[in-house]
XYZ file of N, CA and C in Angstrom:
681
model
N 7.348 15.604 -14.691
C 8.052 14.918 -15.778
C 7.299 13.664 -16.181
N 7.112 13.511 -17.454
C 6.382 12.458 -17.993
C 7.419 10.994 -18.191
N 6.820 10.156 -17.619
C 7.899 8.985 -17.728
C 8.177 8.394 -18.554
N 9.634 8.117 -19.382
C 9.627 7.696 -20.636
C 9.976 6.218 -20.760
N 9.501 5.305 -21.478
C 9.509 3.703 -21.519
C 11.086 3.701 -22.162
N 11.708 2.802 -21.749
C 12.992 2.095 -22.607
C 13.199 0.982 -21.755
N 14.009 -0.128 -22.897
C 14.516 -0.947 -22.387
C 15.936 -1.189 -22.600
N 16.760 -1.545 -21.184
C 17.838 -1.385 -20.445
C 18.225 -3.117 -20.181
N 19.604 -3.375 -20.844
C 20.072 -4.572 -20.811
C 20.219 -4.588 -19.166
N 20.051 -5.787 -18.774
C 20.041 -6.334 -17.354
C 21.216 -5.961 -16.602
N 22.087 -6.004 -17.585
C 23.902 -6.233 -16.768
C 23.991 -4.942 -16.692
N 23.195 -3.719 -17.294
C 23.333 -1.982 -17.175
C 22.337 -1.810 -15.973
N 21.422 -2.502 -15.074
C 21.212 -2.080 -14.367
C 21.567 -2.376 -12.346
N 21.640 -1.269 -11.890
C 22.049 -1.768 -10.569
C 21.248 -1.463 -9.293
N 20.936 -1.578 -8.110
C 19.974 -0.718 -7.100
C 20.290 0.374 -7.016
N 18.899 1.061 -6.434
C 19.122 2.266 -6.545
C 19.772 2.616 -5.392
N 20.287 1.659 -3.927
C 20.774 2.082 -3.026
C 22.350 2.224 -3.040
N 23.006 1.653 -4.408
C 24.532 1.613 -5.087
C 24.147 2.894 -6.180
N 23.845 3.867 -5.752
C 23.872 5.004 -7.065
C 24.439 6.071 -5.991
N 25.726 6.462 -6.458
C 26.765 7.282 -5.930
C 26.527 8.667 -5.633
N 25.574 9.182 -6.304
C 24.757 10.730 -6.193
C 23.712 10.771 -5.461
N 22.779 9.819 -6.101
C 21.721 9.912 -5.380
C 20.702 8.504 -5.124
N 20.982 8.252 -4.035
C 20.571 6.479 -3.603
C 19.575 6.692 -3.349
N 18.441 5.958 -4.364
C 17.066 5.968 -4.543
C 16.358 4.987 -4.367
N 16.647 4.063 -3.499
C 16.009 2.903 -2.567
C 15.583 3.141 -1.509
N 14.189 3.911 -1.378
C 13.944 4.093 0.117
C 13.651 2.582 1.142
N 13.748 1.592 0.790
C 13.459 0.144 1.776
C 14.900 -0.709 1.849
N 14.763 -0.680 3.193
C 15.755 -0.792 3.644
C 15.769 -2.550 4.267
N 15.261 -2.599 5.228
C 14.407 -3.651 5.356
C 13.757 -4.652 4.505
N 14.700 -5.907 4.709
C 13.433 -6.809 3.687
C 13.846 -7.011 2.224
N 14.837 -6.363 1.775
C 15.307 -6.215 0.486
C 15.577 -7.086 -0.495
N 15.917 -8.312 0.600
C 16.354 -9.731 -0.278
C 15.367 -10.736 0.206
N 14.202 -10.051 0.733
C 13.140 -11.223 1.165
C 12.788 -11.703 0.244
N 11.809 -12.901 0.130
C 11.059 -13.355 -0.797
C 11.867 -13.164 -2.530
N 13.298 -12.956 -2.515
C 13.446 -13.000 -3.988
C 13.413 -14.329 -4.294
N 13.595 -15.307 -4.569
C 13.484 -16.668 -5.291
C 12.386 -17.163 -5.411
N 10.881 -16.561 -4.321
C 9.112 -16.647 -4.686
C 9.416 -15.729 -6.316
N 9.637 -14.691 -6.092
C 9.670 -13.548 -6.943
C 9.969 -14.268 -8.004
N 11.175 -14.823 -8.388
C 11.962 -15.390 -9.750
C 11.207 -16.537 -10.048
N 10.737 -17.307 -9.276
C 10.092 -18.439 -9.634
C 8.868 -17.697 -10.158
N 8.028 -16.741 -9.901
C 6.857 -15.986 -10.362
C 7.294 -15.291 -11.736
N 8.562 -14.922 -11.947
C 8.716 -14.037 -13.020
C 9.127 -14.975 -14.315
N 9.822 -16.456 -13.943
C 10.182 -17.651 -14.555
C 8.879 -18.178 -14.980
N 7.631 -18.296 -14.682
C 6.525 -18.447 -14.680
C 5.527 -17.614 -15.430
N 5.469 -16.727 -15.447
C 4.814 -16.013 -16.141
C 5.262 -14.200 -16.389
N 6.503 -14.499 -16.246
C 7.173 -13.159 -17.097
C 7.104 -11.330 -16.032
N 8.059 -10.884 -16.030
C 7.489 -9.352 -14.868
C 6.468 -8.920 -15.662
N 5.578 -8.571 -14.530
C 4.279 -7.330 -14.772
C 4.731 -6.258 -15.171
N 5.769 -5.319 -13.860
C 5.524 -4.082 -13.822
C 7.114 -3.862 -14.458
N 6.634 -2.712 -15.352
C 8.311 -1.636 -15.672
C 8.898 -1.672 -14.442
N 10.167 -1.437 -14.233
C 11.285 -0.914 -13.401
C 11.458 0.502 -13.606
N 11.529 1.001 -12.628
C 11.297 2.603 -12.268
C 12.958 3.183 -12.528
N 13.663 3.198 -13.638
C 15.461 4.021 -13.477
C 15.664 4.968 -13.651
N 16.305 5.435 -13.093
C 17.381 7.120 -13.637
C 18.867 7.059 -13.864
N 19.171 7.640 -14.376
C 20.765 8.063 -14.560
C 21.327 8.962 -13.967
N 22.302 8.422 -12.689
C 23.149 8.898 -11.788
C 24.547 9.577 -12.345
N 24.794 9.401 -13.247
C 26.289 9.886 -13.829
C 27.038 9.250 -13.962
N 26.924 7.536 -13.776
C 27.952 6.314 -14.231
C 27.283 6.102 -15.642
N 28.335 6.195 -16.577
C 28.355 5.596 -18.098
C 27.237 4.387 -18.006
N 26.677 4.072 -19.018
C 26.156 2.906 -19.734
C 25.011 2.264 -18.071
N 24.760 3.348 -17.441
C 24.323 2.594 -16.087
C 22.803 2.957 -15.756
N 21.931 2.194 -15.624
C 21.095 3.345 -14.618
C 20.696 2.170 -13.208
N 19.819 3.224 -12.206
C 19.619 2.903 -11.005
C 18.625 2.782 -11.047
N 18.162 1.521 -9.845
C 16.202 1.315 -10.182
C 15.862 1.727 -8.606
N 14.887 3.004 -9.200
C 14.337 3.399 -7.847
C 13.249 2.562 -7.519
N 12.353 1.769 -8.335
C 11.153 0.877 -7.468
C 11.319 -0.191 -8.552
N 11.685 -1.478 -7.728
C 11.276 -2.505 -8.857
C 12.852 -3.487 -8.289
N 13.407 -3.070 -7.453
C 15.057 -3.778 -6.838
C 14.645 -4.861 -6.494
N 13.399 -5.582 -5.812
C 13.631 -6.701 -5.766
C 13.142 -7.472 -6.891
N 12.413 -7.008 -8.427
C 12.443 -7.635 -9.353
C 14.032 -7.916 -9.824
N 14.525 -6.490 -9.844
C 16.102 -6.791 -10.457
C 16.527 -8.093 -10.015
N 16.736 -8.108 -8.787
C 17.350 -8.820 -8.077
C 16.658 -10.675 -8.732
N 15.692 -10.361 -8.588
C 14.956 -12.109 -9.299
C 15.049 -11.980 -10.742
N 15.304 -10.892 -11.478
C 16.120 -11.387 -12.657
C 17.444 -11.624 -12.812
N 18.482 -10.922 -11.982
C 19.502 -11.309 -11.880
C 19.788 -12.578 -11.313
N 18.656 -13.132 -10.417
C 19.210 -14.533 -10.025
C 18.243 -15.567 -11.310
N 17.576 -15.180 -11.972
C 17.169 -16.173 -13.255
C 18.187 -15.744 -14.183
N 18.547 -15.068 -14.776
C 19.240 -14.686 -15.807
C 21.300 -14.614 -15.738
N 21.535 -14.290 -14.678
C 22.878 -13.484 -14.175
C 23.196 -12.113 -14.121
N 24.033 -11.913 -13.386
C 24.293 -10.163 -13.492
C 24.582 -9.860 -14.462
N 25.482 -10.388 -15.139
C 26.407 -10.184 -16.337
C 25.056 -10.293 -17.774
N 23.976 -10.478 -17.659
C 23.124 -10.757 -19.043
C 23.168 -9.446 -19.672
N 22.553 -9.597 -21.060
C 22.018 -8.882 -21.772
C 20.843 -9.052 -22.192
N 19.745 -9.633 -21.616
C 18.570 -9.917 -21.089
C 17.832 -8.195 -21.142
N 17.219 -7.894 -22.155
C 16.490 -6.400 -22.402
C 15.068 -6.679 -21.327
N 15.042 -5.325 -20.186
C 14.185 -5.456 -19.417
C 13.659 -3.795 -19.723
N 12.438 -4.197 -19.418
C 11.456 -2.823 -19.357
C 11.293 -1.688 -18.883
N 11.628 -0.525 -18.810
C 11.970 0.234 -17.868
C 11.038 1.499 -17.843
N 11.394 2.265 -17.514
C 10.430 3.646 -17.229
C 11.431 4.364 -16.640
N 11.553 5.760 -17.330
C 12.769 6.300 -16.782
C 11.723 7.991 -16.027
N 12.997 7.735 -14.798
C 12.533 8.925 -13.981
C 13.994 9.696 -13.628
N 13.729 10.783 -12.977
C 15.225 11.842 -12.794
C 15.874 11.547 -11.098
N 16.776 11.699 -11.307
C 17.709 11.313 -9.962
C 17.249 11.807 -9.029
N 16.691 13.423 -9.055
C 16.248 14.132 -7.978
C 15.131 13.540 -7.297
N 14.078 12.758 -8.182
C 12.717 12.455 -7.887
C 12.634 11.022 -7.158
N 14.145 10.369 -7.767
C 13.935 8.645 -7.468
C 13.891 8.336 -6.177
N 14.057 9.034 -5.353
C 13.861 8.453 -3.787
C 12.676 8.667 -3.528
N 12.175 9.744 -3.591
C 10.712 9.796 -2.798
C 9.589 9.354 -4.181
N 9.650 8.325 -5.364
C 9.313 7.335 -6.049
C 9.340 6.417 -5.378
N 10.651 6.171 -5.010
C 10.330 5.277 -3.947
C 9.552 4.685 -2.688
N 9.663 5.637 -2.075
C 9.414 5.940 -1.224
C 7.781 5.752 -0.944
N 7.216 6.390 -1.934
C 5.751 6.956 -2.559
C 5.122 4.934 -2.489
N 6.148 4.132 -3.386
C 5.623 3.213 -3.721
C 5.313 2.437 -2.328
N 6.727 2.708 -1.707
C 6.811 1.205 -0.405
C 5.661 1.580 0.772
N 5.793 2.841 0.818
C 4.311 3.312 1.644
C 3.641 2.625 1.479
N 2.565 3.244 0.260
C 1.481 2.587 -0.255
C 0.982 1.357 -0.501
N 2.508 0.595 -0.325
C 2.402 -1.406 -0.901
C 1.486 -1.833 0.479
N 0.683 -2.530 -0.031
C 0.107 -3.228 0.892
C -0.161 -4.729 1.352
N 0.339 -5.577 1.929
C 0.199 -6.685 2.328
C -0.928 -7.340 1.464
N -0.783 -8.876 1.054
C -2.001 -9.121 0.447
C -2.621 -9.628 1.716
N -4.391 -9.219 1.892
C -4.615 -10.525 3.207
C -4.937 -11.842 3.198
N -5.018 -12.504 4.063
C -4.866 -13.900 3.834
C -6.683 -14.354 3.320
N -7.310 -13.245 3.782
C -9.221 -13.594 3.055
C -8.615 -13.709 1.704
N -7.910 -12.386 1.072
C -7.306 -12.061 -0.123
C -7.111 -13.315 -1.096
N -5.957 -14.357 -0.381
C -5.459 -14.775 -0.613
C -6.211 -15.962 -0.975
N -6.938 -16.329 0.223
C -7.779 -17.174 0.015
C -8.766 -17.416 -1.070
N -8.856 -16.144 -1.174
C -10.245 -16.166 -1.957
C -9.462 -16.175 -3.700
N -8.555 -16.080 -3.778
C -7.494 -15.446 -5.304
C -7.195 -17.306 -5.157
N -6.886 -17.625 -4.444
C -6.090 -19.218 -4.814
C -7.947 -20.271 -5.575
N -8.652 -20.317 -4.718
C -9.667 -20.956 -4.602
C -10.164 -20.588 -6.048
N -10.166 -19.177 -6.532
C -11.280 -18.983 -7.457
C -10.172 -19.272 -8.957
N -8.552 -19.531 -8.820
C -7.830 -20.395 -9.128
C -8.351 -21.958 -9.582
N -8.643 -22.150 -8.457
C -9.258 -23.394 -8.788
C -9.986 -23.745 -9.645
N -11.489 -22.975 -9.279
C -12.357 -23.317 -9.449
C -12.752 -22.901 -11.071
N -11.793 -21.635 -10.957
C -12.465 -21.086 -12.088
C -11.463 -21.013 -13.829
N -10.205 -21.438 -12.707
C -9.304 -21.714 -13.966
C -8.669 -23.188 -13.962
N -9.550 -23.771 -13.367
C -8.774 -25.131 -13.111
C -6.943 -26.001 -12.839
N -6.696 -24.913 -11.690
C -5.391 -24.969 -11.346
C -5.321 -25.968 -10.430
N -3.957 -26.745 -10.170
C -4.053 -27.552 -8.922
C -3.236 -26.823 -8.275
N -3.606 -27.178 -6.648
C -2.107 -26.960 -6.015
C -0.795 -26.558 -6.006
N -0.809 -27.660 -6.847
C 1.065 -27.617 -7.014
C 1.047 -26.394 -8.615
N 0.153 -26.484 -8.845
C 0.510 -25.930 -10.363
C 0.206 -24.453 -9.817
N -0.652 -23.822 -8.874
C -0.582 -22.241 -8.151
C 0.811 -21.996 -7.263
N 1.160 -23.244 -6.978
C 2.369 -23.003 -5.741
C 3.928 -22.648 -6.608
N 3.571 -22.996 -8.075
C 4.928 -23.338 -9.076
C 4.689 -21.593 -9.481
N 3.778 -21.488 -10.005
C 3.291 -20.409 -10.682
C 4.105 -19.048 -9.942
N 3.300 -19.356 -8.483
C 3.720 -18.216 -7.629
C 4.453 -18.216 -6.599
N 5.973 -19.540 -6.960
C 6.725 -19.053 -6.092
C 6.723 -19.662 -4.371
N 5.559 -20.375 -4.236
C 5.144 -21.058 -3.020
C 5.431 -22.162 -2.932
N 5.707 -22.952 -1.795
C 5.093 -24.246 -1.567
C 3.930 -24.916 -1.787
N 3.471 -25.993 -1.960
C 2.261 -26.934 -2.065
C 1.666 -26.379 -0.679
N 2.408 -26.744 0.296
C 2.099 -26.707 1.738
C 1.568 -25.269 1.812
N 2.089 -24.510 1.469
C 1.892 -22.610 1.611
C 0.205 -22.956 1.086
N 0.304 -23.466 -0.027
C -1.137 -22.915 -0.595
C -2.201 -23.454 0.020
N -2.235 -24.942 0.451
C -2.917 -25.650 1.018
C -3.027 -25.345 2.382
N -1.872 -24.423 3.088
C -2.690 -23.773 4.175
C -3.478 -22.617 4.012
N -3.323 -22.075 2.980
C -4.432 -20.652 2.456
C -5.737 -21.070 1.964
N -5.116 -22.153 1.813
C -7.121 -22.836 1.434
C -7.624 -23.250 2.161
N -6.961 -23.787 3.409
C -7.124 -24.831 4.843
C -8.066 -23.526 5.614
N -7.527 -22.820 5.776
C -7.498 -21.533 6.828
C -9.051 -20.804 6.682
N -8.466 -20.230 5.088
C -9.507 -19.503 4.236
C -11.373 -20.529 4.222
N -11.306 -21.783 3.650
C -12.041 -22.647 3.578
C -12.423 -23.018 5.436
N -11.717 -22.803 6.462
C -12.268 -23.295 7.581
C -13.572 -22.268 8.272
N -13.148 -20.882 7.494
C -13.816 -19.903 8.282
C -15.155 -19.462 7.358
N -16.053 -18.956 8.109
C -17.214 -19.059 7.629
C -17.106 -17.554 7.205
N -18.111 -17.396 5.896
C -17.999 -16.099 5.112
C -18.087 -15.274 5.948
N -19.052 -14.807 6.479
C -18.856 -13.762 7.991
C -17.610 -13.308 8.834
N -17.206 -14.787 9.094
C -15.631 -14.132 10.004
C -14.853 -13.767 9.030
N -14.771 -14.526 7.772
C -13.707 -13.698 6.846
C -13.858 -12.094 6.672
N -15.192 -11.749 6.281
C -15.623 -10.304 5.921
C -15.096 -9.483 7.229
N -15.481 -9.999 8.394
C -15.243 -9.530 9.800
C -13.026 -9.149 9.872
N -12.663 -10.444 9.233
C -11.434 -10.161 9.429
C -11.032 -9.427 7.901
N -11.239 -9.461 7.236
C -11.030 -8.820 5.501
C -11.342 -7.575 6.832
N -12.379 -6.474 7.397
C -12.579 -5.236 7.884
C -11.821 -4.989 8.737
N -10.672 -5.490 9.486
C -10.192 -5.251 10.710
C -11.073 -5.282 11.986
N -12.606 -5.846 11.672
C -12.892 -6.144 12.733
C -13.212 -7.411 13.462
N -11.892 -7.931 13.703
C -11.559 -9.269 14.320
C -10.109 -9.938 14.337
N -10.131 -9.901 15.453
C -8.638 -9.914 15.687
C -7.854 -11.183 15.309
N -6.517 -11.792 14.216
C -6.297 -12.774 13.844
C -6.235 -13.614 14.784
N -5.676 -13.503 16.041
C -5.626 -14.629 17.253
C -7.106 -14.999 17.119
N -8.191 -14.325 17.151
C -9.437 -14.882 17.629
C -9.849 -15.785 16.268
N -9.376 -15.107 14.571
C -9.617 -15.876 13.949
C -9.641 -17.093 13.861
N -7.882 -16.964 13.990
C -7.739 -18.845 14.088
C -7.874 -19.997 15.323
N -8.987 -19.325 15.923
C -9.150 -20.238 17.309
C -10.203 -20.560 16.347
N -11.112 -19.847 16.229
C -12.614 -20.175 15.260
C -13.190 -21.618 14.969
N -11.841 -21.980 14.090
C -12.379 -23.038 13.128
C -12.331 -24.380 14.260
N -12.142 -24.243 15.313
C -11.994 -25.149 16.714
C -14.196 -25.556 16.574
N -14.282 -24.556 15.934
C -16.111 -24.856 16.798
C -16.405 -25.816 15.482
N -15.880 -25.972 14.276
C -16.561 -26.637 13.359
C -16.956 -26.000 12.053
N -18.529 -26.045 11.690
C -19.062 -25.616 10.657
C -18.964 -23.928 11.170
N -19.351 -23.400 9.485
C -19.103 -22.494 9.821
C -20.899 -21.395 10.510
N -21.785 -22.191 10.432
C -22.820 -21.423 11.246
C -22.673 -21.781 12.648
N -22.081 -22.430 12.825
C -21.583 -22.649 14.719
C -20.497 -21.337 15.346
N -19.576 -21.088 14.097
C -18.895 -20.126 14.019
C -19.815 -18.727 14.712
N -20.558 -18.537 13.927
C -21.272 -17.304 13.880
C -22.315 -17.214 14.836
N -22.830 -18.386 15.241
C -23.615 -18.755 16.544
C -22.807 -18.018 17.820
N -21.142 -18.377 18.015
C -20.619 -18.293 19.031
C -20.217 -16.763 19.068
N -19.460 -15.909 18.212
C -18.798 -14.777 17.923
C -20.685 -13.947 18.043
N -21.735 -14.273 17.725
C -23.068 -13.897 18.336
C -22.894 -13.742 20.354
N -22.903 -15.367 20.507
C -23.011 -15.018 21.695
C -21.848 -14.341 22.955
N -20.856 -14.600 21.921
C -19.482 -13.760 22.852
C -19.677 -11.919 22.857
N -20.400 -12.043 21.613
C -20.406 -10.133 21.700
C -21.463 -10.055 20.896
N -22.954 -10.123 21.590
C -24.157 -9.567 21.083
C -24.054 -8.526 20.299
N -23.765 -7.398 20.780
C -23.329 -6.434 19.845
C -22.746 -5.747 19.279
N -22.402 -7.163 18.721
C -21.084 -7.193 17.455
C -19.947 -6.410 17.721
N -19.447 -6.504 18.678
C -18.182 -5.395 19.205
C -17.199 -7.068 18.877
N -17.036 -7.507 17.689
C -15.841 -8.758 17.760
C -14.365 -7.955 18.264
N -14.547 -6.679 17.909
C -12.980 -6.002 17.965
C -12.295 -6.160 19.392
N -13.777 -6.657 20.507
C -12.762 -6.396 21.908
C -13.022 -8.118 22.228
N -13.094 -9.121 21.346
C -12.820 -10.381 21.949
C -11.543 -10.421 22.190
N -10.992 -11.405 23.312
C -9.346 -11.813 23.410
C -9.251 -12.882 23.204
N -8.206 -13.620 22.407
C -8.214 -15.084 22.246
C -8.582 -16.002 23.505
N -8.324 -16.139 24.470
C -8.429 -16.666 25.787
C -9.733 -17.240 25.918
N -10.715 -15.924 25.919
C -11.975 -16.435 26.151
C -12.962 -17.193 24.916
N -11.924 -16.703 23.171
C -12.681 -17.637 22.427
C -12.110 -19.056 22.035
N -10.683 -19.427 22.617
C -10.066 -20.759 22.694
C -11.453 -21.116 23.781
N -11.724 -20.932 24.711
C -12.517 -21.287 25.879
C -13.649 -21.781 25.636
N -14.327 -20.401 24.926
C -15.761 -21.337 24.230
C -15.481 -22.185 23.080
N -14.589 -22.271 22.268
C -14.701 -22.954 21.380
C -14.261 -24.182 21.498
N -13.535 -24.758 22.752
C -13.582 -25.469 23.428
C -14.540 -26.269 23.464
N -14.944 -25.625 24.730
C -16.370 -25.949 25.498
C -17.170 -26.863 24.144
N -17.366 -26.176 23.150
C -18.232 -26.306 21.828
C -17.885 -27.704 21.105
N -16.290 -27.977 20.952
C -15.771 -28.728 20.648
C -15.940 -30.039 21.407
N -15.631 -29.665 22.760
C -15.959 -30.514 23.711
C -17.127 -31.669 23.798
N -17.776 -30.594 23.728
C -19.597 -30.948 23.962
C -20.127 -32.128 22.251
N -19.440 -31.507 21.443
C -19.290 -32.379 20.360
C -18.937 -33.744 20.317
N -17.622 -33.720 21.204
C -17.157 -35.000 21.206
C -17.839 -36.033 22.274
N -18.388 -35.450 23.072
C -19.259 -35.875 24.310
C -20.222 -36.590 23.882
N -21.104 -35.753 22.642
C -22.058 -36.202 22.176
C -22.106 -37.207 21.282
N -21.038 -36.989 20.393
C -21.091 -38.333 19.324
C -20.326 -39.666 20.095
N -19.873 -39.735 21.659
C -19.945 -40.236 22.029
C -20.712 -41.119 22.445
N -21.339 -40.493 23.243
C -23.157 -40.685 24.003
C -23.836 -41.553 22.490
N -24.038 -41.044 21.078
C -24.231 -41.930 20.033
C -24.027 -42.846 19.806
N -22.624 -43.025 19.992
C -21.961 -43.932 19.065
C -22.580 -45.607 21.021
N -22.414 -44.922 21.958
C -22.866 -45.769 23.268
C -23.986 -46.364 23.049
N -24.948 -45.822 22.623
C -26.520 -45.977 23.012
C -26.645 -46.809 21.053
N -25.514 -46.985 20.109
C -25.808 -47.889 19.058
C -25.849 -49.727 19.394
């Protein structure tokens, strides 16, 4: 079935897990997470994606098989009760669960390299501040400035290493303990010559990076003595 576009006043639509025939919300879990990031994102620069509905057999109604927690952040910008015309894409009752279903699978976490690298080039390249990415999308100041903190501590290597799954986040964020980031890559060298980062355990790279840290402070000690 080819999906047909219409738009569906706000107050006509409801989840698809309240559709009396056939409840087409496969996520169950998580449902009301993050809605007020969401509304503040959609208050900001408007929904992206159609809402996925069908018609269950209640009058004047349809059900949204993918897209419930947009509903939900328009209903808390707008009210339940609006007539607020939203975008839709209509699919058949039989199909709307495993639409669903199809989608929440497939969603994938953004990663925090991801993230990093999407806020920064924000910056740089559209001249955003802080607060003006954190408004945009729903975040804190603090949220973003630790995605840049994090992202910016680690040297391109460990990011690529952790962007591949090969490097475990505990070991990530011990990392930025050694400093710059070619000290980084010096150490994750000498912890696993060959490049096996996948079987470091945090333990032993809190330890060296320590040690590393240590020896740092030792030294600009010993400097700052002998001025």
């Amino acid at each position: 079935m080819q999906s047909t576009h219409l738009q569906v006043p706000l107050k006509n639509l409801r989840p698809g897990h309240e559709a009396p025939n056939h409840p087409g919300n496969a996520r169950v879990t998580g449902r009301e997470d993050g809605i007020a990031e969401l509304a503040a994102h959609i208050h900001a620069r408007g929904k992206i994606d159609d809402l996925l509905v069908y018609d269950d057999g209640v009058p004047h109604t349809y059900f949204v098989a993918n897209g419930n927690r947009s509903l939900a952040a328009l209903r808390m910008i707008y009210g339940e009760e609006s007539s607020e015309p939203v975008d839709c894409k209509l699919t058949t009752a039989e199909r709307a669960f495993e639409d669903s279903l199809a989608v929440s699978v497939t969603a994938k976490k953004f990663h925090p390299v991801d993230e990093f690298e999407a806020y920064a080039r924000l910056k740089t390249e559209h001249g955003k501040t802080e607060e003006e990415i954190a408004k945009q999308y729903g975040m804190t100041t603090r949220e973003v400035l630790q995605a840049l903190a994090l992202g910016g501590s680690l040297s391109p290597h460990v990011r690529d290493l952790w962007r591949q799954g090969r490097i475990e986040t505990e070991v990530v964020h011990a990392l930025p303990m050694v400093g710059q980031h070619d000290a980084q890559d010096r150490l994750l060298k000498k912890l696993s010559p060959e490049g096996r980062y996948d079987r470091l355990v945090v333990t032993s790279t809190v330890e060296d990076a320590s040690k590393v840290f240590r020896s740092k402070i030792a030294a600009a000690a010993s400097k700052l003595a002998r001025r």
